[in-house]
PDB file of C-alpha atoms in Angstrom:
ATOM      1  CA  UNK A 248       0.000   0.000   0.000  1.00  0.00           C
ATOM      2  CA  UNK A 249       1.283   3.459  -0.878  1.00  0.00           C
ATOM      3  CA  UNK A 250       1.503   5.974   1.936  1.00  0.00           C
ATOM      4  CA  UNK A 251       0.395   9.599   2.137  1.00  0.00           C
ATOM      5  CA  UNK A 252       2.206  11.784   4.668  1.00  0.00           C
ATOM      6  CA  UNK A 253      -0.095  14.342   6.286  1.00  0.00           C
ATOM      7  CA  UNK A 254       1.620  17.669   7.105  1.00  0.00           C
ATOM      8  CA  UNK A 255       1.646  18.467  10.814  1.00  0.00           C
ATOM      9  CA  UNK A 256      -0.715  21.488  10.688  1.00  0.00           C
ATOM     10  CA  UNK A 257      -3.414  19.441   8.944  1.00  0.00           C
ATOM     11  CA  UNK A 258      -3.264  16.409  11.244  1.00  0.00           C
ATOM     12  CA  UNK A 259      -6.066  17.819  13.362  1.00  0.00           C
ATOM     13  CA  UNK A 260      -8.294  16.870  10.430  1.00  0.00           C
ATOM     14  CA  UNK A 261      -7.080  13.259  10.359  1.00  0.00           C
ATOM     15  CA  UNK A 262      -7.495  12.455  14.038  1.00  0.00           C
ATOM     16  CA  UNK A 263      -3.788  13.223  14.538  1.00  0.00           C
ATOM     17  CA  UNK A 264      -2.801  10.484  12.111  1.00  0.00           C
ATOM     18  CA  UNK A 265       0.474  11.405  10.404  1.00  0.00           C
ATOM     19  CA  UNK A 266       0.099   8.881   7.598  1.00  0.00           C
ATOM     20  CA  UNK A 267      -2.662   7.386   5.482  1.00  0.00           C
ATOM     21  CA  UNK A 268      -2.397   4.039   3.747  1.00  0.00           C
ATOM     22  CA  UNK A 269      -3.888   3.896   0.272  1.00  0.00           C
ATOM     23  CA  UNK A 270      -5.764   0.635  -0.111  1.00  0.00           C
ATOM     24  CA  UNK A 271      -6.311   0.565  -3.843  1.00  0.00           C
ATOM     25  CA  UNK A 272      -3.943   0.811  -6.779  1.00  0.00           C
ATOM     26  CA  UNK A 273      -4.369   3.918  -8.882  1.00  0.00           C
ATOM     27  CA  UNK A 274      -3.071   7.401  -9.476  1.00  0.00           C
ATOM     28  CA  UNK A 275      -1.853  10.125  -7.146  1.00  0.00           C
ATOM     29  CA  UNK A 276      -5.150  11.984  -7.670  1.00  0.00           C
ATOM     30  CA  UNK A 277      -7.145   8.917  -6.735  1.00  0.00           C
ATOM     31  CA  UNK A 278      -5.032   8.404  -3.635  1.00  0.00           C
ATOM     32  CA  UNK A 279      -5.644  11.997  -2.498  1.00  0.00           C
ATOM     33  CA  UNK A 280      -9.347  11.589  -3.211  1.00  0.00           C
ATOM     34  CA  UNK A 281      -9.412   8.442  -1.114  1.00  0.00           C
ATOM     35  CA  UNK A 282      -7.793  10.389   1.741  1.00  0.00           C
ATOM     36  CA  UNK A 283     -10.137  13.372   1.546  1.00  0.00           C
ATOM     37  CA  UNK A 284     -13.174  11.111   1.259  1.00  0.00           C
ATOM     38  CA  UNK A 285     -12.201   9.500   4.550  1.00  0.00           C
ATOM     39  CA  UNK A 286     -11.305  12.787   6.257  1.00  0.00           C
ATOM     40  CA  UNK A 287     -13.819  15.235   4.849  1.00  0.00           C
ATOM     41  CA  UNK A 288     -12.697  18.181   7.035  1.00  0.00           C
ATOM     42  CA  UNK A 289      -9.301  17.899   5.377  1.00  0.00           C
ATOM     43  CA  UNK A 290     -10.750  18.296   1.902  1.00  0.00           C
ATOM     44  CA  UNK A 291     -11.067  22.103   1.801  1.00  0.00           C
ATOM     45  CA  UNK A 292      -7.399  22.431   2.759  1.00  0.00           C
ATOM     46  CA  UNK A 293      -6.214  20.221  -0.108  1.00  0.00           C
ATOM     47  CA  UNK A 294      -8.834  20.386  -2.898  1.00  0.00           C
ATOM     48  CA  UNK A 295     -10.309  23.555  -4.430  1.00  0.00           C
ATOM     49  CA  UNK A 296     -13.882  24.198  -5.575  1.00  0.00           C
ATOM     50  CA  UNK A 297     -13.050  22.810  -9.028  1.00  0.00           C
ATOM     51  CA  UNK A 298     -11.859  19.540  -7.536  1.00  0.00           C
ATOM     52  CA  UNK A 299      -8.212  20.286  -8.223  1.00  0.00           C
ATOM     53  CA  UNK A 300      -5.271  20.434  -5.826  1.00  0.00           C
ATOM     54  CA  UNK A 301      -5.305  23.867  -4.172  1.00  0.00           C
ATOM     55  CA  UNK A 302      -2.785  26.389  -5.439  1.00  0.00           C
ATOM     56  CA  UNK A 303      -1.336  26.706  -1.928  1.00  0.00           C
ATOM     57  CA  UNK A 304      -0.585  22.982  -1.761  1.00  0.00           C
ATOM     58  CA  UNK A 305       2.148  20.955  -3.465  1.00  0.00           C
ATOM     59  CA  UNK A 306       2.287  17.212  -3.755  1.00  0.00           C
ATOM     60  CA  UNK A 307       5.554  15.299  -3.685  1.00  0.00           C
ATOM     61  CA  UNK A 308       6.100  11.722  -4.789  1.00  0.00           C
ATOM     62  CA  UNK A 309       9.162  10.785  -2.797  1.00  0.00           C
ATOM     63  CA  UNK A 310      11.448  13.758  -3.449  1.00  0.00           C
ATOM     64  CA  UNK A 311       9.831  14.654  -6.774  1.00  0.00           C
ATOM     65  CA  UNK A 312       7.440  17.562  -7.175  1.00  0.00           C
ATOM     66  CA  UNK A 313       4.347  15.965  -8.699  1.00  0.00           C
ATOM     67  CA  UNK A 314       3.785  19.006 -10.926  1.00  0.00           C
ATOM     68  CA  UNK A 315       7.131  18.219 -12.591  1.00  0.00           C
ATOM     69  CA  UNK A 316       6.193  14.622 -13.427  1.00  0.00           C
ATOM     70  CA  UNK A 317       5.149  13.800 -17.005  1.00  0.00           C
ATOM     71  CA  UNK A 318       1.734  12.569 -15.921  1.00  0.00           C
ATOM     72  CA  UNK A 319       1.534  14.949 -12.951  1.00  0.00           C
ATOM     73  CA  UNK A 320      -1.198  13.833 -10.519  1.00  0.00           C
ATOM     74  CA  UNK A 321      -2.325  11.187 -13.020  1.00  0.00           C
ATOM     75  CA  UNK A 322       0.918   9.295 -12.369  1.00  0.00           C
ATOM     76  CA  UNK A 323       0.220   5.757 -11.226  1.00  0.00           C
ATOM     77  CA  UNK A 324       1.654   4.867  -7.844  1.00  0.00           C
ATOM     78  CA  UNK A 325       3.331   1.731  -6.549  1.00  0.00           C
ATOM     79  CA  UNK A 326       2.883   0.115  -3.161  1.00  0.00           C
ATOM     80  CA  UNK A 327       6.233   1.440  -1.982  1.00  0.00           C
ATOM     81  CA  UNK A 328       5.502   5.036  -2.980  1.00  0.00           C
ATOM     82  CA  UNK A 329       5.257   7.851  -0.455  1.00  0.00           C
ATOM     83  CA  UNK A 330       3.185  10.921  -1.299  1.00  0.00           C
ATOM     84  CA  UNK A 331       3.687  14.055   0.786  1.00  0.00           C
ATOM     85  CA  UNK A 332       1.232  16.921   1.036  1.00  0.00           C
ATOM     86  CA  UNK A 333       3.276  20.109   1.326  1.00  0.00           C
ATOM     87  CA  UNK A 334       1.508  23.322   2.319  1.00  0.00           C
ATOM     88  CA  UNK A 335       2.841  26.638   1.028  1.00  0.00           C
ATOM     89  CA  UNK A 336       4.673  28.614   3.701  1.00  0.00           C
ATOM     90  CA  UNK A 337       4.959  32.290   2.866  1.00  0.00           C
ATOM     91  CA  UNK A 338       4.131  35.761   4.082  1.00  0.00           C
ATOM     92  CA  UNK A 339       5.363  39.292   4.317  1.00  0.00           C
ATOM     93  CA  UNK A 340       5.079  42.684   5.912  1.00  0.00           C
ATOM     94  CA  UNK A 341       1.887  43.882   4.202  1.00  0.00           C
TER      95      UNK A 341
ATOM     96  CA  UNK B 266      -7.171  41.741  11.045  1.00  0.00           C
ATOM     97  CA  UNK B 267      -5.843  40.572  14.383  1.00  0.00           C
ATOM     98  CA  UNK B 268      -7.087  40.485  17.910  1.00  0.00           C
ATOM     99  CA  UNK B 269      -5.055  41.230  20.970  1.00  0.00           C
ATOM    100  CA  UNK B 270      -6.664  38.605  23.155  1.00  0.00           C
ATOM    101  CA  UNK B 271      -3.910  36.243  24.221  1.00  0.00           C
ATOM    102  CA  UNK B 272      -5.635  32.897  24.521  1.00  0.00           C
ATOM    103  CA  UNK B 273      -2.632  30.601  24.639  1.00  0.00           C
ATOM    104  CA  UNK B 274       0.964  30.590  25.700  1.00  0.00           C
ATOM    105  CA  UNK B 275       4.196  29.679  24.018  1.00  0.00           C
ATOM    106  CA  UNK B 276       7.466  28.857  25.704  1.00  0.00           C
ATOM    107  CA  UNK B 277      10.583  29.522  23.669  1.00  0.00           C
ATOM    108  CA  UNK B 278      13.909  28.088  24.698  1.00  0.00           C
ATOM    109  CA  UNK B 279      16.644  30.676  25.153  1.00  0.00           C
ATOM    110  CA  UNK B 280      18.721  28.908  22.507  1.00  0.00           C
ATOM    111  CA  UNK B 281      15.818  28.806  20.051  1.00  0.00           C
ATOM    112  CA  UNK B 282      15.070  32.473  20.593  1.00  0.00           C
ATOM    113  CA  UNK B 283      18.731  33.320  20.064  1.00  0.00           C
ATOM    114  CA  UNK B 284      18.722  31.452  16.728  1.00  0.00           C
ATOM    115  CA  UNK B 285      15.628  33.363  15.608  1.00  0.00           C
ATOM    116  CA  UNK B 286      17.018  36.755  16.654  1.00  0.00           C
ATOM    117  CA  UNK B 287      20.414  36.123  15.046  1.00  0.00           C
ATOM    118  CA  UNK B 288      18.784  34.989  11.804  1.00  0.00           C
ATOM    119  CA  UNK B 289      16.616  38.114  11.727  1.00  0.00           C
ATOM    120  CA  UNK B 290      19.679  40.350  12.148  1.00  0.00           C
ATOM    121  CA  UNK B 291      21.755  38.372   9.647  1.00  0.00           C
ATOM    122  CA  UNK B 292      19.041  38.537   6.974  1.00  0.00           C
ATOM    123  CA  UNK B 293      18.311  42.243   7.496  1.00  0.00           C
ATOM    124  CA  UNK B 294      17.221  44.195   5.465  1.00  0.00           C
ATOM    125  CA  UNK B 295      15.629  41.062   3.976  1.00  0.00           C
ATOM    126  CA  UNK B 296      13.096  38.884   5.756  1.00  0.00           C
ATOM    127  CA  UNK B 297      14.393  35.722   7.357  1.00  0.00           C
ATOM    128  CA  UNK B 298      12.411  32.527   7.899  1.00  0.00           C
ATOM    129  CA  UNK B 299      12.695  29.168   9.581  1.00  0.00           C
ATOM    130  CA  UNK B 300      10.965  26.355  11.401  1.00  0.00           C
ATOM    131  CA  UNK B 301      10.130  25.869  15.071  1.00  0.00           C
ATOM    132  CA  UNK B 302      10.203  22.450  16.718  1.00  0.00           C
ATOM    133  CA  UNK B 303       9.251  21.333  20.197  1.00  0.00           C
ATOM    134  CA  UNK B 304       6.750  19.513  22.344  1.00  0.00           C
ATOM    135  CA  UNK B 305       3.186  19.940  23.503  1.00  0.00           C
ATOM    136  CA  UNK B 306       2.971  17.611  26.464  1.00  0.00           C
ATOM    137  CA  UNK B 307       2.721  20.438  29.012  1.00  0.00           C
ATOM    138  CA  UNK B 308       1.830  23.428  26.915  1.00  0.00           C
ATOM    139  CA  UNK B 309       3.589  24.383  23.724  1.00  0.00           C
ATOM    140  CA  UNK B 310       7.355  24.554  24.142  1.00  0.00           C
ATOM    141  CA  UNK B 311       9.685  25.485  21.308  1.00  0.00           C
ATOM    142  CA  UNK B 312      13.064  23.887  21.921  1.00  0.00           C
ATOM    143  CA  UNK B 313      14.643  24.160  18.485  1.00  0.00           C
ATOM    144  CA  UNK B 314      14.637  26.785  15.739  1.00  0.00           C
ATOM    145  CA  UNK B 315      16.102  25.957  12.332  1.00  0.00           C
ATOM    146  CA  UNK B 316      16.693  28.736   9.789  1.00  0.00           C
ATOM    147  CA  UNK B 317      15.992  28.088   6.114  1.00  0.00           C
ATOM    148  CA  UNK B 318      16.636  30.162   3.003  1.00  0.00           C
ATOM    149  CA  UNK B 319      14.094  32.780   2.031  1.00  0.00           C
ATOM    150  CA  UNK B 320      13.256  31.472  -1.437  1.00  0.00           C
ATOM    151  CA  UNK B 321      11.004  34.359  -2.407  1.00  0.00           C
ATOM    152  CA  UNK B 322      11.673  35.181  -6.045  1.00  0.00           C
ATOM    153  CA  UNK B 323      11.438  38.953  -5.821  1.00  0.00           C
ATOM    154  CA  UNK B 324      11.515  41.466  -3.009  1.00  0.00           C
ATOM    155  CA  UNK B 325      12.823  39.594   0.007  1.00  0.00           C
ATOM    156  CA  UNK B 326      12.606  42.789   2.059  1.00  0.00           C
ATOM    157  CA  UNK B 327       8.844  42.502   2.086  1.00  0.00           C
ATOM    158  CA  UNK B 328       8.138  38.843   1.471  1.00  0.00           C
ATOM    159  CA  UNK B 329       9.355  35.421   2.493  1.00  0.00           C
ATOM    160  CA  UNK B 330       8.703  32.019   1.005  1.00  0.00           C
ATOM    161  CA  UNK B 331       9.914  28.620   2.154  1.00  0.00           C
ATOM    162  CA  UNK B 332      10.809  26.100  -0.533  1.00  0.00           C
ATOM    163  CA  UNK B 333       8.636  22.959  -0.492  1.00  0.00           C
ATOM    164  CA  UNK B 334      11.765  20.793  -0.263  1.00  0.00           C
ATOM    165  CA  UNK B 335      12.739  22.632   2.924  1.00  0.00           C
ATOM    166  CA  UNK B 336       9.279  21.936   4.302  1.00  0.00           C
ATOM    167  CA  UNK B 337       9.676  18.240   3.475  1.00  0.00           C
ATOM    168  CA  UNK B 338      13.056  18.212   5.241  1.00  0.00           C
ATOM    169  CA  UNK B 339      11.529  19.912   8.292  1.00  0.00           C
ATOM    170  CA  UNK B 340       8.810  17.253   8.599  1.00  0.00           C
ATOM    171  CA  UNK B 341      11.425  14.514   8.233  1.00  0.00           C
ATOM    172  CA  UNK B 342      13.707  16.154  10.802  1.00  0.00           C
ATOM    173  CA  UNK B 343      10.856  16.371  13.299  1.00  0.00           C
ATOM    174  CA  UNK B 344      10.176  12.652  12.895  1.00  0.00           C
ATOM    175  CA  UNK B 345      13.877  11.797  13.211  1.00  0.00           C
ATOM    176  CA  UNK B 346      14.527  13.766  16.393  1.00  0.00           C
ATOM    177  CA  UNK B 347      11.196  13.037  18.049  1.00  0.00           C
ATOM    178  CA  UNK B 348       9.939  16.616  18.159  1.00  0.00           C
ATOM    179  CA  UNK B 349       6.815  18.170  16.688  1.00  0.00           C
ATOM    180  CA  UNK B 350       6.930  20.730  13.916  1.00  0.00           C
ATOM    181  CA  UNK B 351       5.070  23.480  15.742  1.00  0.00           C
ATOM    182  CA  UNK B 352       5.488  26.580  13.674  1.00  0.00           C
ATOM    183  CA  UNK B 353       7.342  29.022  11.532  1.00  0.00           C
ATOM    184  CA  UNK B 354       9.178  32.240  12.253  1.00  0.00           C
ATOM    185  CA  UNK B 355       9.924  35.163   9.990  1.00  0.00           C
ATOM    186  CA  UNK B 356      11.036  38.765  10.354  1.00  0.00           C
ATOM    187  CA  UNK B 357       9.432  42.081   9.498  1.00  0.00           C
ATOM    188  CA  UNK B 358      12.272  44.493   8.673  1.00  0.00           C
ATOM    189  CA  UNK B 359      11.349  48.053   9.678  1.00  0.00           C
ATOM    190  CA  UNK B 360       7.829  46.935  10.515  1.00  0.00           C
ATOM    191  CA  UNK B 361       6.103  45.807  13.715  1.00  0.00           C
ATOM    192  CA  UNK B 362       5.775  42.177  14.747  1.00  0.00           C
ATOM    193  CA  UNK B 363       2.147  42.130  13.667  1.00  0.00           C
ATOM    194  CA  UNK B 364       0.780  39.685  11.076  1.00  0.00           C
ATOM    195  CA  UNK B 365      -0.051  41.184   7.701  1.00  0.00           C
ATOM    196  CA  UNK B 366      -2.965  40.351   5.426  1.00  0.00           C
ATOM    197  CA  UNK B 367      -0.560  38.176   3.427  1.00  0.00           C
ATOM    198  CA  UNK B 368       0.473  36.373   6.604  1.00  0.00           C
ATOM    199  CA  UNK B 369      -3.203  35.783   7.387  1.00  0.00           C
ATOM    200  CA  UNK B 370      -4.016  34.606   3.871  1.00  0.00           C
ATOM    201  CA  UNK B 371      -1.212  32.043   3.996  1.00  0.00           C
ATOM    202  CA  UNK B 372      -1.711  30.973   7.612  1.00  0.00           C
ATOM    203  CA  UNK B 373      -2.192  27.321   8.456  1.00  0.00           C
ATOM    204  CA  UNK B 374      -4.093  26.006  11.434  1.00  0.00           C
ATOM    205  CA  UNK B 375      -2.167  24.694  14.439  1.00  0.00           C
ATOM    206  CA  UNK B 376       1.141  26.436  13.668  1.00  0.00           C
ATOM    207  CA  UNK B 377       2.624  29.168  15.843  1.00  0.00           C
ATOM    208  CA  UNK B 378       3.815  32.081  13.746  1.00  0.00           C
ATOM    209  CA  UNK B 379       6.602  33.968  15.496  1.00  0.00           C
ATOM    210  CA  UNK B 380       7.250  37.373  13.922  1.00  0.00           C
ATOM    211  CA  UNK B 381      10.377  39.345  14.736  1.00  0.00           C
ATOM    212  CA  UNK B 382      10.465  43.096  14.253  1.00  0.00           C
ATOM    213  CA  UNK B 383      13.877  44.399  13.166  1.00  0.00           C
ATOM    214  CA  UNK B 384      14.611  48.102  13.051  1.00  0.00           C
ATOM    215  CA  UNK B 385      17.922  49.567  11.862  1.00  0.00           C
ATOM    216  CA  UNK B 386      19.352  46.064  11.962  1.00  0.00           C
ATOM    217  CA  UNK B 387      18.365  45.380  15.580  1.00  0.00           C
ATOM    218  CA  UNK B 388      15.638  43.136  16.957  1.00  0.00           C
ATOM    219  CA  UNK B 389      13.126  45.301  18.795  1.00  0.00           C
ATOM    220  CA  UNK B 390      10.241  42.904  19.350  1.00  0.00           C
ATOM    221  CA  UNK B 391       9.054  39.349  18.821  1.00  0.00           C
ATOM    222  CA  UNK B 392       5.465  38.181  19.070  1.00  0.00           C
ATOM    223  CA  UNK B 393       3.702  34.937  18.292  1.00  0.00           C
ATOM    224  CA  UNK B 394       0.397  34.411  16.516  1.00  0.00           C
ATOM    225  CA  UNK B 395      -1.880  31.472  15.906  1.00  0.00           C
ATOM    226  CA  UNK B 396      -4.753  31.218  13.432  1.00  0.00           C
ATOM    227  CA  UNK B 397      -8.268  31.043  14.827  1.00  0.00           C
ATOM    228  CA  UNK B 398      -9.835  29.220  11.912  1.00  0.00           C
ATOM    229  CA  UNK B 399     -13.442  29.756  12.851  1.00  0.00           C
ATOM    230  CA  UNK B 400     -12.976  33.534  13.138  1.00  0.00           C
ATOM    231  CA  UNK B 401     -10.476  33.809  10.298  1.00  0.00           C
ATOM    232  CA  UNK B 402      -8.196  35.854  12.544  1.00  0.00           C
ATOM    233  CA  UNK B 403      -4.859  35.598  14.217  1.00  0.00           C
ATOM    234  CA  UNK B 404      -4.837  35.420  17.982  1.00  0.00           C
ATOM    235  CA  UNK B 405      -1.727  36.382  19.854  1.00  0.00           C
ATOM    236  CA  UNK B 406       0.100  33.793  21.923  1.00  0.00           C
ATOM    237  CA  UNK B 407       1.695  34.992  25.107  1.00  0.00           C
ATOM    238  CA  UNK B 408       5.444  34.315  24.871  1.00  0.00           C
ATOM    239  CA  UNK B 409       6.666  33.224  28.278  1.00  0.00           C
ATOM    240  CA  UNK B 410      10.150  34.035  29.513  1.00  0.00           C
ATOM    241  CA  UNK B 411      12.709  32.000  27.567  1.00  0.00           C
ATOM    242  CA  UNK B 412      13.369  28.607  29.075  1.00  0.00           C
ATOM    243  CA  UNK B 413      16.979  27.578  29.582  1.00  0.00           C
ATOM    244  CA  UNK B 414      17.587  23.983  28.614  1.00  0.00           C
ATOM    245  CA  UNK B 415      20.343  22.040  30.317  1.00  0.00           C
TER     246      UNK B 415
END
């Protein structure tokens, strides 16, 4: 089973679980959907109104930025794969 | 934009606070940024601060951005050393340690956001803020006297 790593600030939406095991084979998108279907409060922090990954969130497959992959979030995942949800961290003085 | 009701407390280790202050001075007049690690067993205690590069592509005097790879490394470090990733710090050169609209827009739940005010290259204030999701506001965390770790 592939694993999704939940970022610390969003673990309150997964009952403090730091990881999520993906039960079915499929793509990165399907894995994220499986996660957000189980933890519905998490959904708005990861998925936008159009059903796409929010602009403030990056996905990593291992150490690879998913947006840089040929198939992007449609990339099929293996059992050994680890997907990380990475929130944008930014700010400024005004 | 922000309230001044301090609903929670934050303990910062003396060593962690020193790292944050030194980074703010070193980066001046640009903004600095980094991660805060610690524990929450008896209140929130920050025991480790780790600076990272401000990756903002543009005016680093007014903006900071942490690279996603640095965020990944921070999560992995927390797991390795048995601490929690509890927040982020950054500096406001020539501006008060108050969160901006951009800070609020980008704020995540749960994290403590320590902001350091630097004026003329010297740290003049540091305050900590935490998002109240239901109100869509930052609430200030009371920073307790630095704790000295043996």
